[in-house]
Coordinates of C-alpha atoms in Angstrom, one line a residue:
X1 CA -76.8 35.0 -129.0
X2 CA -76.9 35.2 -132.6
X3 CA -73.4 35.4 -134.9
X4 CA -73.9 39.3 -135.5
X5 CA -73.8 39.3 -131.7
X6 CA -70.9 37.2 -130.3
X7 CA -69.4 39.3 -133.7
X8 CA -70.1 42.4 -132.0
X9 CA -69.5 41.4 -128.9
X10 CA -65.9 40.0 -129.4
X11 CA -64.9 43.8 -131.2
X12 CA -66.2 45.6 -128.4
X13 CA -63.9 43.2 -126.0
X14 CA -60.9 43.7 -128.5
X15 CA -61.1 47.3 -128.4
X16 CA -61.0 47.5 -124.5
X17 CA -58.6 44.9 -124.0
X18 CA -56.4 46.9 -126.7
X19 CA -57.0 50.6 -124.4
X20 CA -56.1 48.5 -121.5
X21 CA -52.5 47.1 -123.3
X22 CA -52.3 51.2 -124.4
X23 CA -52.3 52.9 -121.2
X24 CA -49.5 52.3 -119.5
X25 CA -47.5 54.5 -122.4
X26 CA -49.8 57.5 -121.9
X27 CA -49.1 56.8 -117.8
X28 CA -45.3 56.9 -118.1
X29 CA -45.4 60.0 -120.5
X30 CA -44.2 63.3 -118.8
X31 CA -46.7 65.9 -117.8
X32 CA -45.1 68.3 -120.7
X33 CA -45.3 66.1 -123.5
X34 CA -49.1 65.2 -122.4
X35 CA -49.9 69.1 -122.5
X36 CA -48.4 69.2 -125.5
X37 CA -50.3 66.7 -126.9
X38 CA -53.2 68.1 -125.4
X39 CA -52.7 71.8 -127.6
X40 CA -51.8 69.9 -130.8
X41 CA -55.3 68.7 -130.3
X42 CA -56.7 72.1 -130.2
X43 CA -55.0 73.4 -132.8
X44 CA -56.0 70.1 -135.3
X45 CA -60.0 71.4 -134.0
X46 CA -59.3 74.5 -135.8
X47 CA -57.8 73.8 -138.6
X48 CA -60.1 71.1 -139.3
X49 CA -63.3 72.7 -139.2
X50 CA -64.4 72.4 -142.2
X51 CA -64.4 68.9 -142.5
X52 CA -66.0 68.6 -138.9
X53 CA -68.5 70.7 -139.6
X54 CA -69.1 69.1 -142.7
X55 CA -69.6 65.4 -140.5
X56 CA -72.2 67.0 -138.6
X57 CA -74.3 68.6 -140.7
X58 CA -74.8 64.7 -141.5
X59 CA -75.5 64.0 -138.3
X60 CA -78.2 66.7 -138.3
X61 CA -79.6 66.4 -141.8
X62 CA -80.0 62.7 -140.1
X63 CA -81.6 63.8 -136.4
X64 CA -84.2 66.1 -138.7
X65 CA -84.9 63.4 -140.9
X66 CA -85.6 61.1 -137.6
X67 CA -87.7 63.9 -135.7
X68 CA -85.3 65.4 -133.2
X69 CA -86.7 67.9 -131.5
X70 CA -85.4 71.3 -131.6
X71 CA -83.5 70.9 -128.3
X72 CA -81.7 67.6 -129.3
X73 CA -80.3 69.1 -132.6
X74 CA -78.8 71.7 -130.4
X75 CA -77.6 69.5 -128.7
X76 CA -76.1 67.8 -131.8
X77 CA -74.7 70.8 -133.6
X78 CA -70.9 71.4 -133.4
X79 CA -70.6 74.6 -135.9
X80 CA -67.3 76.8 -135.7
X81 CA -68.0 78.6 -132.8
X82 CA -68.7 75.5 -130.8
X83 CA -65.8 74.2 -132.2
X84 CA -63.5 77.4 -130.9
X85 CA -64.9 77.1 -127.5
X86 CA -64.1 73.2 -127.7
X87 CA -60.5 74.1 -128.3
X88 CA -60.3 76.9 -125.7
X89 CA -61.0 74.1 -123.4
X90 CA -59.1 71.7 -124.4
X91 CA -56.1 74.6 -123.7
X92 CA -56.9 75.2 -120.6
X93 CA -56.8 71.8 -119.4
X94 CA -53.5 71.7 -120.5
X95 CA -52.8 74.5 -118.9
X96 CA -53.9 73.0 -115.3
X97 CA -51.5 71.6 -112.9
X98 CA -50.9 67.8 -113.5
X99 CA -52.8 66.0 -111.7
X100 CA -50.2 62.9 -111.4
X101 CA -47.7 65.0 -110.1
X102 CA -45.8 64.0 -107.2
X103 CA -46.2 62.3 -103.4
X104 CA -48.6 63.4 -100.9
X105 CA -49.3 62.1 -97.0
X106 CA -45.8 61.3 -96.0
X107 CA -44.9 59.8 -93.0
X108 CA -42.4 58.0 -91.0
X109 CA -42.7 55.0 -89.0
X110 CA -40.9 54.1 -85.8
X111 CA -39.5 51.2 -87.7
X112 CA -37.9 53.1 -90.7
X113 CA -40.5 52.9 -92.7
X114 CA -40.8 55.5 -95.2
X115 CA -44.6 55.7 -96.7
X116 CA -46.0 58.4 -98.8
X117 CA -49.4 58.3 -101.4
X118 CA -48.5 58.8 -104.9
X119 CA -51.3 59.7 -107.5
X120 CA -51.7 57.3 -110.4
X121 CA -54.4 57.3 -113.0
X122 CA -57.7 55.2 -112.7
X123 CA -56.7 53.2 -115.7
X124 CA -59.3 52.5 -118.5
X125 CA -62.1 54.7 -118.4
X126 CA -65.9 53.6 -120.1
X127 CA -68.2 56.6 -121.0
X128 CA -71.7 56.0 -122.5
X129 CA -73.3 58.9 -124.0
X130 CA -75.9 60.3 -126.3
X131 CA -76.3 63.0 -128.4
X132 CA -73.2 65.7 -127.6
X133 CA -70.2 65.3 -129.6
X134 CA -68.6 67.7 -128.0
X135 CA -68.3 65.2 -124.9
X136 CA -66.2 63.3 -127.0
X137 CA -63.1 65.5 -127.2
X138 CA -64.1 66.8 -123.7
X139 CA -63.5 63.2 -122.4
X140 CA -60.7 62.4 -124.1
X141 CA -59.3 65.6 -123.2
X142 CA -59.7 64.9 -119.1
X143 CA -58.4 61.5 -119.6
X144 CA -55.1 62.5 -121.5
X145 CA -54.2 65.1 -119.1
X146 CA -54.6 62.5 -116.5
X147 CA -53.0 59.5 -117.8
X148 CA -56.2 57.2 -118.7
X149 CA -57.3 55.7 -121.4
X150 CA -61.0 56.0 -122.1
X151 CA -63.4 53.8 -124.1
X152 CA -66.3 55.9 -125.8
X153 CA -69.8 54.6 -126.7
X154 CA -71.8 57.7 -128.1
X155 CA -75.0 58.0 -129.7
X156 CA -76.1 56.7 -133.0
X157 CA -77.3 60.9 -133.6
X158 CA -73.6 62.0 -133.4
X159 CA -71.9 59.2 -135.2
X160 CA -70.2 60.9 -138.4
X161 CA -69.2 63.6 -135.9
X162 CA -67.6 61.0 -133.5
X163 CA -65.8 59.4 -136.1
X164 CA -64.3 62.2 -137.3
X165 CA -63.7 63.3 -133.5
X166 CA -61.9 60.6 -133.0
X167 CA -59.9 60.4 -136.3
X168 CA -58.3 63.8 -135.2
X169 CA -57.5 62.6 -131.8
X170 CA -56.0 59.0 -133.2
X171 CA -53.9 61.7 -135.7
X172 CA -53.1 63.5 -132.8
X173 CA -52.2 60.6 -130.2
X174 CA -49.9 59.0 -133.4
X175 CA -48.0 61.9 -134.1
X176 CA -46.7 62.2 -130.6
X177 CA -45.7 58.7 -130.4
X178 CA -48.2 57.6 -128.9
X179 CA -50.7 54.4 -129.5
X180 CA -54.4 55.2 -131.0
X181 CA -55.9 52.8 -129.0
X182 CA -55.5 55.2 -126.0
X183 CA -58.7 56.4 -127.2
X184 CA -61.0 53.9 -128.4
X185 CA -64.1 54.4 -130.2
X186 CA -66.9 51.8 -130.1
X187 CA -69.0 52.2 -133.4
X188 CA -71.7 49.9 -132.2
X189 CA -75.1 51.5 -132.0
X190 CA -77.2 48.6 -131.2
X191 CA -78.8 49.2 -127.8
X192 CA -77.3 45.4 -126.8
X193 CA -73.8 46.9 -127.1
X194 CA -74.2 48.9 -123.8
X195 CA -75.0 45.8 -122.3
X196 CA -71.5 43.7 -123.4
X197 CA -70.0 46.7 -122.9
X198 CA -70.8 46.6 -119.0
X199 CA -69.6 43.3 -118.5
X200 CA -65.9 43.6 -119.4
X201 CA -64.8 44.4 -115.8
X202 CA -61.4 42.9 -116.4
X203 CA -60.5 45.5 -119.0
X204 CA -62.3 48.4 -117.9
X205 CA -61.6 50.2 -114.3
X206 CA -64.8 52.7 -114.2
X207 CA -67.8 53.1 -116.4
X208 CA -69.2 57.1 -116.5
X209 CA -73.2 56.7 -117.9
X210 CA -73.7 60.3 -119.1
X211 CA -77.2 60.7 -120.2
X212 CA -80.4 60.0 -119.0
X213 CA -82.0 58.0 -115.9
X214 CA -83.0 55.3 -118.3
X215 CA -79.4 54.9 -119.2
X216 CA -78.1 55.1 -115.8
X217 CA -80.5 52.8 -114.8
X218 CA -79.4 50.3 -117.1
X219 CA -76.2 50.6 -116.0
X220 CA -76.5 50.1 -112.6
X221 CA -78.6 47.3 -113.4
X222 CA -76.5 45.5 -115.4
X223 CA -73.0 46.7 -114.7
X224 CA -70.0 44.5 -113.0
X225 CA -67.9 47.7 -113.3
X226 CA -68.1 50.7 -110.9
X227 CA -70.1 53.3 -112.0
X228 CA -69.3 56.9 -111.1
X229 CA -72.9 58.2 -112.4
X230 CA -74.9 61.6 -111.7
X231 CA -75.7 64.1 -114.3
X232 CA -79.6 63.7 -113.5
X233 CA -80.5 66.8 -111.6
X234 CA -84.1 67.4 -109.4
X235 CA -82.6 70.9 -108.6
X236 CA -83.9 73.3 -106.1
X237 CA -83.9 77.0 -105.2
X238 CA -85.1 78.0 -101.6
X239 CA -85.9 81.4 -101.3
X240 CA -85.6 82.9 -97.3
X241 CA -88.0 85.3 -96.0
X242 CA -85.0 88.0 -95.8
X243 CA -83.8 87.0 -99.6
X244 CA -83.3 90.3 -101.6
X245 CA -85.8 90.3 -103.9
X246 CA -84.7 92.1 -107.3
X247 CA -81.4 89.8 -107.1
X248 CA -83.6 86.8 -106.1
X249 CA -85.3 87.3 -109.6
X250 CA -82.2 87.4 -111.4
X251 CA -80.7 84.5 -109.8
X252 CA -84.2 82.3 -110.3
X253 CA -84.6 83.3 -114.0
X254 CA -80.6 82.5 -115.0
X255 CA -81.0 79.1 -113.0
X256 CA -84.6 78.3 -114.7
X257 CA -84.0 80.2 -118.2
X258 CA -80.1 80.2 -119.8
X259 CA -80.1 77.0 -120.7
X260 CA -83.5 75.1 -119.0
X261 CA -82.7 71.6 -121.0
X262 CA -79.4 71.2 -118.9
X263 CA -78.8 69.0 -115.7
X264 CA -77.5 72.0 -113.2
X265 CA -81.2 74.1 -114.5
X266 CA -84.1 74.6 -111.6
X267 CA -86.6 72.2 -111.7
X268 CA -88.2 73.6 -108.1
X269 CA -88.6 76.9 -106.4
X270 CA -89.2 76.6 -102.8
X271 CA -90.6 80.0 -101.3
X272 CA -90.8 81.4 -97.8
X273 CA -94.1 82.0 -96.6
X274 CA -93.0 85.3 -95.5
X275 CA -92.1 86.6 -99.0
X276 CA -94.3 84.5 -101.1
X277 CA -96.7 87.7 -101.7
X278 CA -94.1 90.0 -103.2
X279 CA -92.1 87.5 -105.2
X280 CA -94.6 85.1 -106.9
X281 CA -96.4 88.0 -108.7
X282 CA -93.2 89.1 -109.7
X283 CA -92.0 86.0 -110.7
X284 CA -94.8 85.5 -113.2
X285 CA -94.0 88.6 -114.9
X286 CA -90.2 87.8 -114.9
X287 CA -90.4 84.0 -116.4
X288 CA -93.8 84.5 -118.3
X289 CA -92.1 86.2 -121.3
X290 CA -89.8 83.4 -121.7
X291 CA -92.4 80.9 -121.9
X292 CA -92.2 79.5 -118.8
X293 CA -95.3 76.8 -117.2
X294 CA -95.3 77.2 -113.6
X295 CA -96.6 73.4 -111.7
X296 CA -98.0 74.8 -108.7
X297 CA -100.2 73.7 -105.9
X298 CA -101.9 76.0 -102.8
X299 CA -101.8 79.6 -102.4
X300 CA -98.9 79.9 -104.9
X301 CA -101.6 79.1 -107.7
X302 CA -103.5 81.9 -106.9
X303 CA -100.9 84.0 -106.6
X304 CA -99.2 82.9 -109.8
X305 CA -102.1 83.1 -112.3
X306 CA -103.3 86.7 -110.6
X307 CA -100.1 88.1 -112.5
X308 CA -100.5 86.4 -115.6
X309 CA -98.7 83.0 -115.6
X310 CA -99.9 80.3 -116.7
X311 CA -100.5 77.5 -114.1
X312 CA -101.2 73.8 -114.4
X313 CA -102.2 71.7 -111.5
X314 CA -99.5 70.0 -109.6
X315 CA -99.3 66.3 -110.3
X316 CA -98.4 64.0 -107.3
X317 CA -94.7 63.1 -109.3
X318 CA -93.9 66.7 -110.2
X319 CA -91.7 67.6 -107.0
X320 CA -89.3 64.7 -108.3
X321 CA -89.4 65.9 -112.3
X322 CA -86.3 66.9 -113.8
X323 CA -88.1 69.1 -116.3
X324 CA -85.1 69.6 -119.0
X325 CA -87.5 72.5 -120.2
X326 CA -89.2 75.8 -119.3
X327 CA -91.4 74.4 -117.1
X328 CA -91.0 75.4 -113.1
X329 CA -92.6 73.4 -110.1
X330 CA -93.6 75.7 -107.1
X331 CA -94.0 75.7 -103.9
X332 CA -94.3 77.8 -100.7
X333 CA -92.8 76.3 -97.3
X334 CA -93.1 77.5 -93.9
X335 CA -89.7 77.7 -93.1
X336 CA -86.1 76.5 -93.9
X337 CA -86.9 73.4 -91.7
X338 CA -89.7 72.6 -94.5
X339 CA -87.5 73.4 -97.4
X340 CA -84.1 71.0 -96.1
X341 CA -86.9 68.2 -95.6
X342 CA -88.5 68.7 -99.3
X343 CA -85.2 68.7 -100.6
X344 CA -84.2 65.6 -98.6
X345 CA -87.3 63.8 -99.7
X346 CA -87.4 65.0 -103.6
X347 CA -83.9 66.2 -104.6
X348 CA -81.2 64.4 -106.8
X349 CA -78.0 65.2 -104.9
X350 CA -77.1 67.5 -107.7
X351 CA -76.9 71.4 -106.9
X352 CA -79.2 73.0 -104.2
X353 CA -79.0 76.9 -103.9
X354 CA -80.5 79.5 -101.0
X355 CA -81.1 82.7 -101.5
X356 CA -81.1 84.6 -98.3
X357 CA -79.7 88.1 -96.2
X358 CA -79.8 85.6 -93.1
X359 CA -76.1 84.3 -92.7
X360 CA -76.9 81.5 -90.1
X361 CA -79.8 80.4 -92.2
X362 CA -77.1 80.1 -95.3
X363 CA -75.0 78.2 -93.2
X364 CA -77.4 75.8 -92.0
X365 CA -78.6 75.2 -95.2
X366 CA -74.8 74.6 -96.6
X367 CA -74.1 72.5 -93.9
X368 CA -77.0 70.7 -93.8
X369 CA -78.5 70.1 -97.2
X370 CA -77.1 66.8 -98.9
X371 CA -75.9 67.4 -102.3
X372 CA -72.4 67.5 -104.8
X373 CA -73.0 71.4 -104.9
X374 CA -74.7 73.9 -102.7
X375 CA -74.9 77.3 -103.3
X376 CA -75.9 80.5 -101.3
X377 CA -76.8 83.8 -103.3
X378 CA -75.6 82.0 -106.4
X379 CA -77.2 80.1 -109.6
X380 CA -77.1 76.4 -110.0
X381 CA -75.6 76.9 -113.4
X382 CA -72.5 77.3 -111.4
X383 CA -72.3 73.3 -111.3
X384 CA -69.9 72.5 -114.5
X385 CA -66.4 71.9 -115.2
X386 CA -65.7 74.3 -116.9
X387 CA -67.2 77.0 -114.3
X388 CA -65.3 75.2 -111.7
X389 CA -62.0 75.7 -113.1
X390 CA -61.5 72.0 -115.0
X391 CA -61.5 72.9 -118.6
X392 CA -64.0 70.1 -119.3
X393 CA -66.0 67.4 -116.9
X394 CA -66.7 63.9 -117.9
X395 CA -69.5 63.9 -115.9
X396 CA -71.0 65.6 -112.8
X397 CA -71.3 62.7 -109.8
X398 CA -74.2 62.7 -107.5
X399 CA -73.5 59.9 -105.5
X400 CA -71.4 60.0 -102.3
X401 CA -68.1 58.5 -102.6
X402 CA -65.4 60.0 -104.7
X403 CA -65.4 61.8 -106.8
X404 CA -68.4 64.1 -106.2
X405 CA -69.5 66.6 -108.4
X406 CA -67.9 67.9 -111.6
X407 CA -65.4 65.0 -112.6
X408 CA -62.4 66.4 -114.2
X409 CA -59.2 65.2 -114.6
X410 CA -57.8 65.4 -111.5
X411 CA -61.0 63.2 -110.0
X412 CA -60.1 60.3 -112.8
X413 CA -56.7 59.5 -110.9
X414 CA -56.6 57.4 -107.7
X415 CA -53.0 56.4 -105.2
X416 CA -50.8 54.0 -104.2
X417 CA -48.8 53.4 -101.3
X418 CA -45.0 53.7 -101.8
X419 CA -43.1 52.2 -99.2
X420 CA -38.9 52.7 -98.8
X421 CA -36.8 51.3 -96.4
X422 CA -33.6 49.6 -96.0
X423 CA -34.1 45.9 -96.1
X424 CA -36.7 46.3 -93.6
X425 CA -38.8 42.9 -92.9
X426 CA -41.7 43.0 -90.6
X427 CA -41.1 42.1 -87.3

């Protein structure tokens, strides 16, 4: 390792083993005075727009310079609106009940034991991320509310906005008392830094990769922290022979269309052989205005491209493509049987949706289908913090243990055991 390196190296360690020394102060602070802090935070985003705004049209004079595409300079751009909703969220996570509050599971034993579970926060959370800066204050915001503190690694794209993220939230954290280091920032964009950054399991309780499958890749190859990881989505939409059509359409094109470079956006349309012939004509005039490039294989093909779509040949790794764009894979299934076994095979354990008039068929699916969200007669886009009520998510978790799905503040705490009695040894 060279001397820039073990350099590098022994900063990152310092500022994780400083968060770990700072969290214990944000843990013992009342639920009021961590609200609090959480509004002054949304006020200091809007009265310090200017200069924000000013840091990231760096960032993006920098991303165009580079050759970001359109979509990642979205992605990047934090202008005033952006920054009003960001402080509208940030409110209402303040606003949400606190997470740490209280003793749950209480029971007596026969031997005077008195046991009950008491929520406590995860500790130090690590989040790696790219190009959104919003996901800084979004991050720091879940981890505030529930008592953590949180070591950030964003993108070399967003950096001047970062650092002037963070600035406001180390003003913020310092003027209620409270130590900086709560939220730590590593300004490291070297690829190697993710690596070192992984290895500091004795400072750091979780890491949260939020970005793409090369990243969480990495991380899992390379991690000796837990990982609570997700955010890639394979995401399908069954349509049932008794589906309603005209709603069908509306639900398929705001899943595929709103926002198509987004995690919880269709990737796959599964049809019903017994409507295929009245919706995939009618799909192709729905999506084919937006732009849309159906992936289709079989009778849908024909079907497709007799209304005026445009249709490329299905390529053997399309069922498994997140597409982040308006691009659409299609196929049509025999039945729901067909449909929970191409989902089993292909899908991410994201959000999987049905559309159908057939309750027991909805409720099979639910039941049956293995993902962090299922929906029936609603879009995927549902699968987001803030449309589930948390203000902001850190993450959405596909794997299976907890937490699953959108991670908000209440999914970065975990329990103890308290035990009372009176003098009471084991017998």
């Amino acid at each position: 390792m060279s001397a820039a390196a073990i350099s590098r190296a022994g900063r990152i360690e310092a500022q994780a083993r400083a968060a770990r020394r700072a969290q214990p102060a944000l843990a013992r602070t009342p639920a009021a005075a961590r609200d609090a802090l959480l509004r002054d935070i949304a006020r200091r985003l809007r009265e310090q727009r200017a200069p924000l705004i000013a840091a990231n049209a760096l960032d993006l004079e920098a991303g165009a310079a580079a050759g970001l595409g359109a979509a990642l300079l979205d992605r990047l751009r934090l202008d005033g609106p952006r920054l009003d909703g960001l402080a509208i969220d940030v409110e209402t996570v303040a606003n949400l009940a606190d997470p740490l509050a209280g003793e749950f599971d209480q029971r007596s034993l026969p031997n005077g034991l008195q046991l009950a579970r008491r929520t406590v926060p995860i500790g130090v959370v690590g989040v790696i991320y790219e190009a959104r800066p919003n996901v800084t204050v979004d991050i720091a915001a879940a981890a505030l509310k529930s008592g953590n503190a949180v070591v950030l690694r964003g993108g070399r794209e967003a950096r001047q906005t970062n650092l002037a993220l963070v600035d406001l939230l180390h003003a913020a954290l310092s003027a209620a008392g409270l130590p900086a280091d709560i939220v730590s920032f590593i300004d490291a964009p070297e690829r190697e830094a993710v690596s070192e950054l992984l290895q500091l399991s004795d400072c750091i309780d979780v890491m949260v990769p939020r970005g793409g499958q090369g990243l969480i890749d990495l991380c899992r190859r390379e991690s000796r922290i837990p990982l609570i990881a997700g955010g890639v989505g394979v995401v399908h939409v069954f349509v049932d022979a008794s589906a309603d059509l005209e709603p069908s359409l509306a639900i398929i094109e705001n899943a595929k269309v709103q926002r198509p470079a987004v995690c919880n956006a269709l990737d796959t349309l599964l049809v019903h052989r017994a409507i295929a012939p009245r919706l995939l004509p009618a799909l192709a005039q729905r999506l084919s205005p937006f732009g849309v490039i159906f992936h289709a294989e079989g009778e849908a093909v024909s079907a497709l491209a007799a209304a005026g779509a445009r249709v490329e040949a299905l390529q053997p790794e399309d069922f498994d493509r997140e597409w982040l764009g308006l691009q659409l894979g299609v196929r049509v299934v025999e039945d729901l049987d067909i449909a929970i076994a191409h989902i089993a095979r292909h899908g991410s354990g994201h959000s999987e949706a049905i559309l159908s008039e057939d309750a027991a068929a909805a409720e099979r699916f639910l039941a049956e289908v293995d993902a962090a969200a299922v929906y029936h007669n609603a879009s995927t886009r549902f699968t987001d913090g803030g449309q589930f009520g948390m203000g902001v998510e850190v993450a959405v978790a596909t794997g299976r243990l907890h937490p699953r799905g959108p991670v908000g503040p209440a999914e970065l705490t975990s329990f103890k055991w308290v035990g009372r009695a009176d003098y009471l040894a084991r017998s």
